[in-house]
XYZ file of C-alpha atoms in Angstrom:
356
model
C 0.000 0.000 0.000
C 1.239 3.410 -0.384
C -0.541 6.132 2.024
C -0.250 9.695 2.518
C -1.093 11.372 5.860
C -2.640 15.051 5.291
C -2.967 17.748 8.105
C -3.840 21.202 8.290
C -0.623 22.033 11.147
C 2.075 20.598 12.655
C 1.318 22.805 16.078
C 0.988 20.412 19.046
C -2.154 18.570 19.191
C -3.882 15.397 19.201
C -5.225 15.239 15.824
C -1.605 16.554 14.498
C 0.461 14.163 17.128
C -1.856 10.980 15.553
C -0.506 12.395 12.257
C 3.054 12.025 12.197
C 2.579 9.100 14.873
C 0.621 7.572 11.805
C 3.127 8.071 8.749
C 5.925 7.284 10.979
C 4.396 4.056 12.045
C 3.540 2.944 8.822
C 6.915 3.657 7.161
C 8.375 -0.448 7.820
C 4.455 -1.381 7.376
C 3.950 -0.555 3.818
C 5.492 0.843 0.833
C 5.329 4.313 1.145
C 4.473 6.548 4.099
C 3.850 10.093 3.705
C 2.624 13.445 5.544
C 1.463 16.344 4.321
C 1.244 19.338 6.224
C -1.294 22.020 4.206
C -1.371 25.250 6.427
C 1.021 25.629 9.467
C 4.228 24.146 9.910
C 5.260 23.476 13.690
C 6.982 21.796 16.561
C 6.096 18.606 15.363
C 7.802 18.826 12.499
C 11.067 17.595 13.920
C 9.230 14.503 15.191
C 8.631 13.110 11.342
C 10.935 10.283 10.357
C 13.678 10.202 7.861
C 11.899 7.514 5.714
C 8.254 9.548 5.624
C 7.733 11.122 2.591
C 7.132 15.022 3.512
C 5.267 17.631 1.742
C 4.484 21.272 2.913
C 1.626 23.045 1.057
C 1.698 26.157 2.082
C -2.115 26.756 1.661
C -3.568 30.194 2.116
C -6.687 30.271 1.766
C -9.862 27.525 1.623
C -9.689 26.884 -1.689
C -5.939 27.291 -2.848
C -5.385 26.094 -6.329
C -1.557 26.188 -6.233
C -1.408 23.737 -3.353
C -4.526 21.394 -4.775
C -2.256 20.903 -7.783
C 1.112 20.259 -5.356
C -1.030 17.597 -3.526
C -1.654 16.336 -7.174
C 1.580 16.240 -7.834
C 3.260 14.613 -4.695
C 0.199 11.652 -4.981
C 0.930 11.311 -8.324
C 4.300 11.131 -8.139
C 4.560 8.958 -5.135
C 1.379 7.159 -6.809
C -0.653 7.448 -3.540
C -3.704 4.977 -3.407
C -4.979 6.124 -0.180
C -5.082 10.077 1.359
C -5.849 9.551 5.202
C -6.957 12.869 5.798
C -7.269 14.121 9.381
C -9.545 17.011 10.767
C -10.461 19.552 8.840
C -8.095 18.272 6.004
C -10.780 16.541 4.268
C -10.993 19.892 2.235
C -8.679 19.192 0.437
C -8.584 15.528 -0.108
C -12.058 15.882 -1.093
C -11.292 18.998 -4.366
C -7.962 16.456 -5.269
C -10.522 13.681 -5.808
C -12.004 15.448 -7.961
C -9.395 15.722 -10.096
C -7.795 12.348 -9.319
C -10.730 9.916 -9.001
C -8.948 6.513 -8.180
C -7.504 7.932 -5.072
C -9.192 6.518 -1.582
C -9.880 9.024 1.157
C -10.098 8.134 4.591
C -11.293 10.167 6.869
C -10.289 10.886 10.736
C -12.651 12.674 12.782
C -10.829 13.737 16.244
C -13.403 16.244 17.107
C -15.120 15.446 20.559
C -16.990 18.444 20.727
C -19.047 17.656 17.190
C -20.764 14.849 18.888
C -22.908 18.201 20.269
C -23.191 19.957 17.037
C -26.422 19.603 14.495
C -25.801 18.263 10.691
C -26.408 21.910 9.392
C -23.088 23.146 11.730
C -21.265 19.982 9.756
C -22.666 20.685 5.929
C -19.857 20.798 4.558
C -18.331 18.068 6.090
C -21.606 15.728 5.196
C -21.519 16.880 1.711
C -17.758 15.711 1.286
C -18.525 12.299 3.340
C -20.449 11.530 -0.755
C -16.431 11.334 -1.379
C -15.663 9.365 1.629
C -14.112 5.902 1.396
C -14.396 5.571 4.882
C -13.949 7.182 8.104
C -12.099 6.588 11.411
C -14.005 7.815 14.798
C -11.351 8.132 17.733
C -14.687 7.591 20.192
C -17.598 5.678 20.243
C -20.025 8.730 20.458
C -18.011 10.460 17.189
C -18.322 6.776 15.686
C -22.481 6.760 16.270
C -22.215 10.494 14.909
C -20.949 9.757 11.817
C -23.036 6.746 11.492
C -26.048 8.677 12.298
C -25.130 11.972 10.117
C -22.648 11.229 7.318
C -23.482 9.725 3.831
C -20.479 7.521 4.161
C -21.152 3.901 5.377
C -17.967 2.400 6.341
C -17.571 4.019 9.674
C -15.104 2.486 12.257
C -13.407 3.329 15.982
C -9.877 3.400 16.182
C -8.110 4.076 19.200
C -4.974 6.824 19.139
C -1.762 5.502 20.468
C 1.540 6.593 21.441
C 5.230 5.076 22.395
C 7.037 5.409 25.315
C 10.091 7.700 25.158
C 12.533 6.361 28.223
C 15.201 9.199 27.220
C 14.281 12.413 29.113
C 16.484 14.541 26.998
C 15.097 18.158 27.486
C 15.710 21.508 29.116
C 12.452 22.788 30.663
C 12.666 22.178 34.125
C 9.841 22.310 36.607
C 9.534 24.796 39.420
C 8.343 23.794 42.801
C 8.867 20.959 44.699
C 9.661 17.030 44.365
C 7.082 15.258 44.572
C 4.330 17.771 44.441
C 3.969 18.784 41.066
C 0.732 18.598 38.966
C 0.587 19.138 35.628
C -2.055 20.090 33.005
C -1.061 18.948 29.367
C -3.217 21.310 26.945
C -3.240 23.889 24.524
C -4.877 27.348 26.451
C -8.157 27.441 24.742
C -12.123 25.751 24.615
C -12.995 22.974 25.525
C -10.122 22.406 27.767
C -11.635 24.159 30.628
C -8.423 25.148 32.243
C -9.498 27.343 35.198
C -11.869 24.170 36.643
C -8.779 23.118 37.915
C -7.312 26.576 38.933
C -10.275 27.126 40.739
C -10.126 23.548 42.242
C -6.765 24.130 43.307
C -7.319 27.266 45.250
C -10.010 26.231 46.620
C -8.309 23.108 48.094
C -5.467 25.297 49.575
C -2.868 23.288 47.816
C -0.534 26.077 47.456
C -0.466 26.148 51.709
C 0.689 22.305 51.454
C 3.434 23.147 48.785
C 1.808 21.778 45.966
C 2.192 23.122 42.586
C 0.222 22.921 38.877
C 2.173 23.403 35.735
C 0.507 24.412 32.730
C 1.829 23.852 29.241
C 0.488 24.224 25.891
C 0.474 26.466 23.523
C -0.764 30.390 24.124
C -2.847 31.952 21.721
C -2.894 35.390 23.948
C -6.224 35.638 23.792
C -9.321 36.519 26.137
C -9.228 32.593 27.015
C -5.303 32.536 27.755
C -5.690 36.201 29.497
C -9.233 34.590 32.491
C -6.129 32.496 33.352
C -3.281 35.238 34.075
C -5.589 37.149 35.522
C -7.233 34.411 38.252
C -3.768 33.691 38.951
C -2.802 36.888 39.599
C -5.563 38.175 41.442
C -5.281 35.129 43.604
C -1.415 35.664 44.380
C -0.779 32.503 42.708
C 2.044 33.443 40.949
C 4.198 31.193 42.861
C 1.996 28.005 42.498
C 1.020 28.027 39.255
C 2.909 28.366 35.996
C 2.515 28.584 32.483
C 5.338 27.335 30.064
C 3.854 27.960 26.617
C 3.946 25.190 24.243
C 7.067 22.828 24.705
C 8.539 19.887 22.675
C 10.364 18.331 25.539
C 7.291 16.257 27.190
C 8.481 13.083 28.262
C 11.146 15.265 29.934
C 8.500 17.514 31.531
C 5.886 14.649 32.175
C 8.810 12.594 34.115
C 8.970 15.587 36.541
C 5.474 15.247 37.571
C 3.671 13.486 40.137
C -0.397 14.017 39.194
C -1.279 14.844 35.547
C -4.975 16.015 35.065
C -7.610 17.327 32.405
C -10.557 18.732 32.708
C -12.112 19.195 29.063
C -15.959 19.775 28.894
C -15.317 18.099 25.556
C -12.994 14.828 24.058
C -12.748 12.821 21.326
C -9.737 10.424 22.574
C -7.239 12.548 24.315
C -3.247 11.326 23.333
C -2.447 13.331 27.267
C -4.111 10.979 29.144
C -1.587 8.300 27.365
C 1.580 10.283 27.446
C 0.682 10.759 31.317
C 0.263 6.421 31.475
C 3.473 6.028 30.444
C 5.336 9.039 32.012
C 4.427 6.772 35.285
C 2.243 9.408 36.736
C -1.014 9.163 38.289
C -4.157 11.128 36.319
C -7.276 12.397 37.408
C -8.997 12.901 34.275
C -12.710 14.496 33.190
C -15.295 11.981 32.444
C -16.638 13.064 28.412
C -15.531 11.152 25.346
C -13.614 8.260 25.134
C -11.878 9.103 28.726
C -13.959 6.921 30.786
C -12.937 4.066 28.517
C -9.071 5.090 29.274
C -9.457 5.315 32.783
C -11.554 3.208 35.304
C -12.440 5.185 38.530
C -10.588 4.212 41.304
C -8.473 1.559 39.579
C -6.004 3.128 36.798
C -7.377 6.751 37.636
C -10.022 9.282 39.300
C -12.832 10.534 36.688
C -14.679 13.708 37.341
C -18.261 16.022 36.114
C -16.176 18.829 34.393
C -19.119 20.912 35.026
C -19.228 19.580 38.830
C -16.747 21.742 40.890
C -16.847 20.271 44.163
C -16.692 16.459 41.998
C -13.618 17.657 40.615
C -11.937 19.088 44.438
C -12.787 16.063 45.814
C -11.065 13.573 43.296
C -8.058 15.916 43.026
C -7.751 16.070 46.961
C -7.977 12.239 47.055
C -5.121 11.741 44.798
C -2.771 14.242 46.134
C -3.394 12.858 49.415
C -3.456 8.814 49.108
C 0.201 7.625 47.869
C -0.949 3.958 47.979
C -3.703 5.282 45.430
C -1.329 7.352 43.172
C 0.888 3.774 42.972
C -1.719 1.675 42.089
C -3.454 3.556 39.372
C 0.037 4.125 37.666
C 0.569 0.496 37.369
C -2.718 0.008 36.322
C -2.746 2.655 33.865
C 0.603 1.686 32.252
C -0.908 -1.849 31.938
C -3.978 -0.693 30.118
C -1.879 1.342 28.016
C 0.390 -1.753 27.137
C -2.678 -4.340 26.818
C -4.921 -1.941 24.299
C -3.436 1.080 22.943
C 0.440 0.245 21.691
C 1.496 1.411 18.641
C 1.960 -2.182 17.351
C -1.784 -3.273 18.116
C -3.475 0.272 16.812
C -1.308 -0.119 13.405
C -2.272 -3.650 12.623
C -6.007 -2.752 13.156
C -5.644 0.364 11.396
C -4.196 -1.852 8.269
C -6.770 -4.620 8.379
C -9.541 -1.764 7.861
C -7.446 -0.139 5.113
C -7.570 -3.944 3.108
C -11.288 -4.027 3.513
């Protein structure tokens, strides 16, 4: 098979991090791998393989006939039988159809938050699902969405995945104490629901007991980003909580935490609450999308009500106060990780639905 990976960024995210896990997975799989990139370069550009075949687009508006034509090209060229398009990419895929007919599209829905949203907010996206030769749900509600709303018929789930990373090569280093360091792994903007857990946290006087909660992911210095200076200021939290902007160092960061936690009022099938798994730290983890299939309350993790404030305090306060707890859910956790979501066991799924 030869397959080609398209994505509208390479800016730290889920849907972008299952990207270039994808085409780097399937480089020793099949016969070509490759990744295109059709807006935004980024961070995780440097995480591509040698052996993927790369293309940048350098699209600049919705419909950009310069880079349809380059997509032509590179599938052509590479003579690309399926286009695995991810997100909003489907665009795309969908106008190089129509000049290239034989190519398959497959397409990746990551987007928790649609499972909420009517067929007339997704027209487009039902319109180009006539062009769909299949598409990939990363949660059982987006898989009965697209069911339910698409015109497409083949409709699978397919769980994300990622690899452990046992060198902690890096330079961000933590601030506050050994021990007592939570940390939130998210871009700064809706649905992630960041200050649910800055309230929590104040609320709980965890600053008095020396705890501290790091927050990384991208800033997009905007009215979102600016609710959370400001509560932290306000608060005199400045010494308890701190923002890092977006990083590329995570298994370096992650190993430097103790608690890892999310609190999204929407998920599709969130890579964090993996990369926290396997950094060996205990999570404590909202309850929407595919999370509650991740995590098991009270065995490999605490679930919360993102709208339920005092639900949230009181799972939070239980792991940073039960060690015993925080051990066993790591092990747990790690052991989910390695009996259902390995790269090795996601890839050979994700081939057998390709063949069909």
């Amino acid at each position: 098979m030869r397959i080609l990976q398209i994505i509208d960024s390479l800016n730290a995210g889920g849907a972008e991090r299952m990207a270039v896990n994808y085409a780097n997975a399937l480089a020793s799989k099949v016969t070509f791998s490759g990744l295109a990139a059709t807006r935004t370069e980024g961070q995780l550009r440097q995480d591509i393989n040698n052996d993927v075949g790369y293309l940048y687009l350098y699209k600049k508006k919705t419909i950009d006939l310069k880079s349809i034509f380059r997509l032509r090209k590179f599938i052509k060229n590479n003579k690309v039988e399926i286009v695995h398009a991810h997100g909003s990419s489907f665009f795309i895929a969908v106008l190089v159809k129509l000049t290239l007919p034989r190519i398959k599209i497959f397409w990746h829905d990551h987007y928790g938050p649609r499972t909420k949203e009517s067929k007339f907010e997704n027209k487009t996206l039902i319109a180009a699902s006539l062009f769909f030769h299949s598409i990939f749900a990363v949660s059982l509600q987006l898989e009965e969405w697209n069911k339910k709303n698409t015109w497409c018929k083949k409709v699978s789930f397919i769980p994300n995945f990622t690899k452990e990373k046992k060198d902690y090569q890096g330079t961000t280093l933590l601030k506050g104490t050994d021990g007592k360091r939570i940390v939130f792994l998210a871009n700064l903007k809706n649905p992630k629901n960041h200050i649910l857990i800055l309230k929590s946290f104040l609320e709980l006087g965890l600053k008095d007991q020396d705890w501290s909660l790091h927050l990384i992911g991208k800033d997009y210095n905007d009215t979102y980003s600016q609710s959370i200076k400001d509560f932290i200021y306000s608060n005199s939290l400045q010494n308890a909580i701190h923002l890092y902007g977006q990083k590329d160092d995570i298994a370096n960061i992650l190993s430097q935490a103790t608690i890892g936690v999310l609190s999204s009022t929407d998920e599709g099938f969130p890579v964090t609450l993996l990369e926290y798994g396997l950094a060996g730290i205990a999570v404590v983890s909202t309850n929407v999308g595919y999370c509650a299939e991740i995590i098991k309350n009270e065995t490999s993790g605490l679930l919360f009500d993102p709208e339920n404030i005092l639900q949230t305090k009181t799972q939070l306060l239980k792991m940073v106060e039960n060690q015993s707890l925080r051990d066993k859910v790591v092990e747990e956790l790690k052991q989910t990780i390695f009996d259902n979501y390995t790269e090795e066991k996601v890839i050979n799924q994700l081939l057998l639905l390709y063949k069909k």
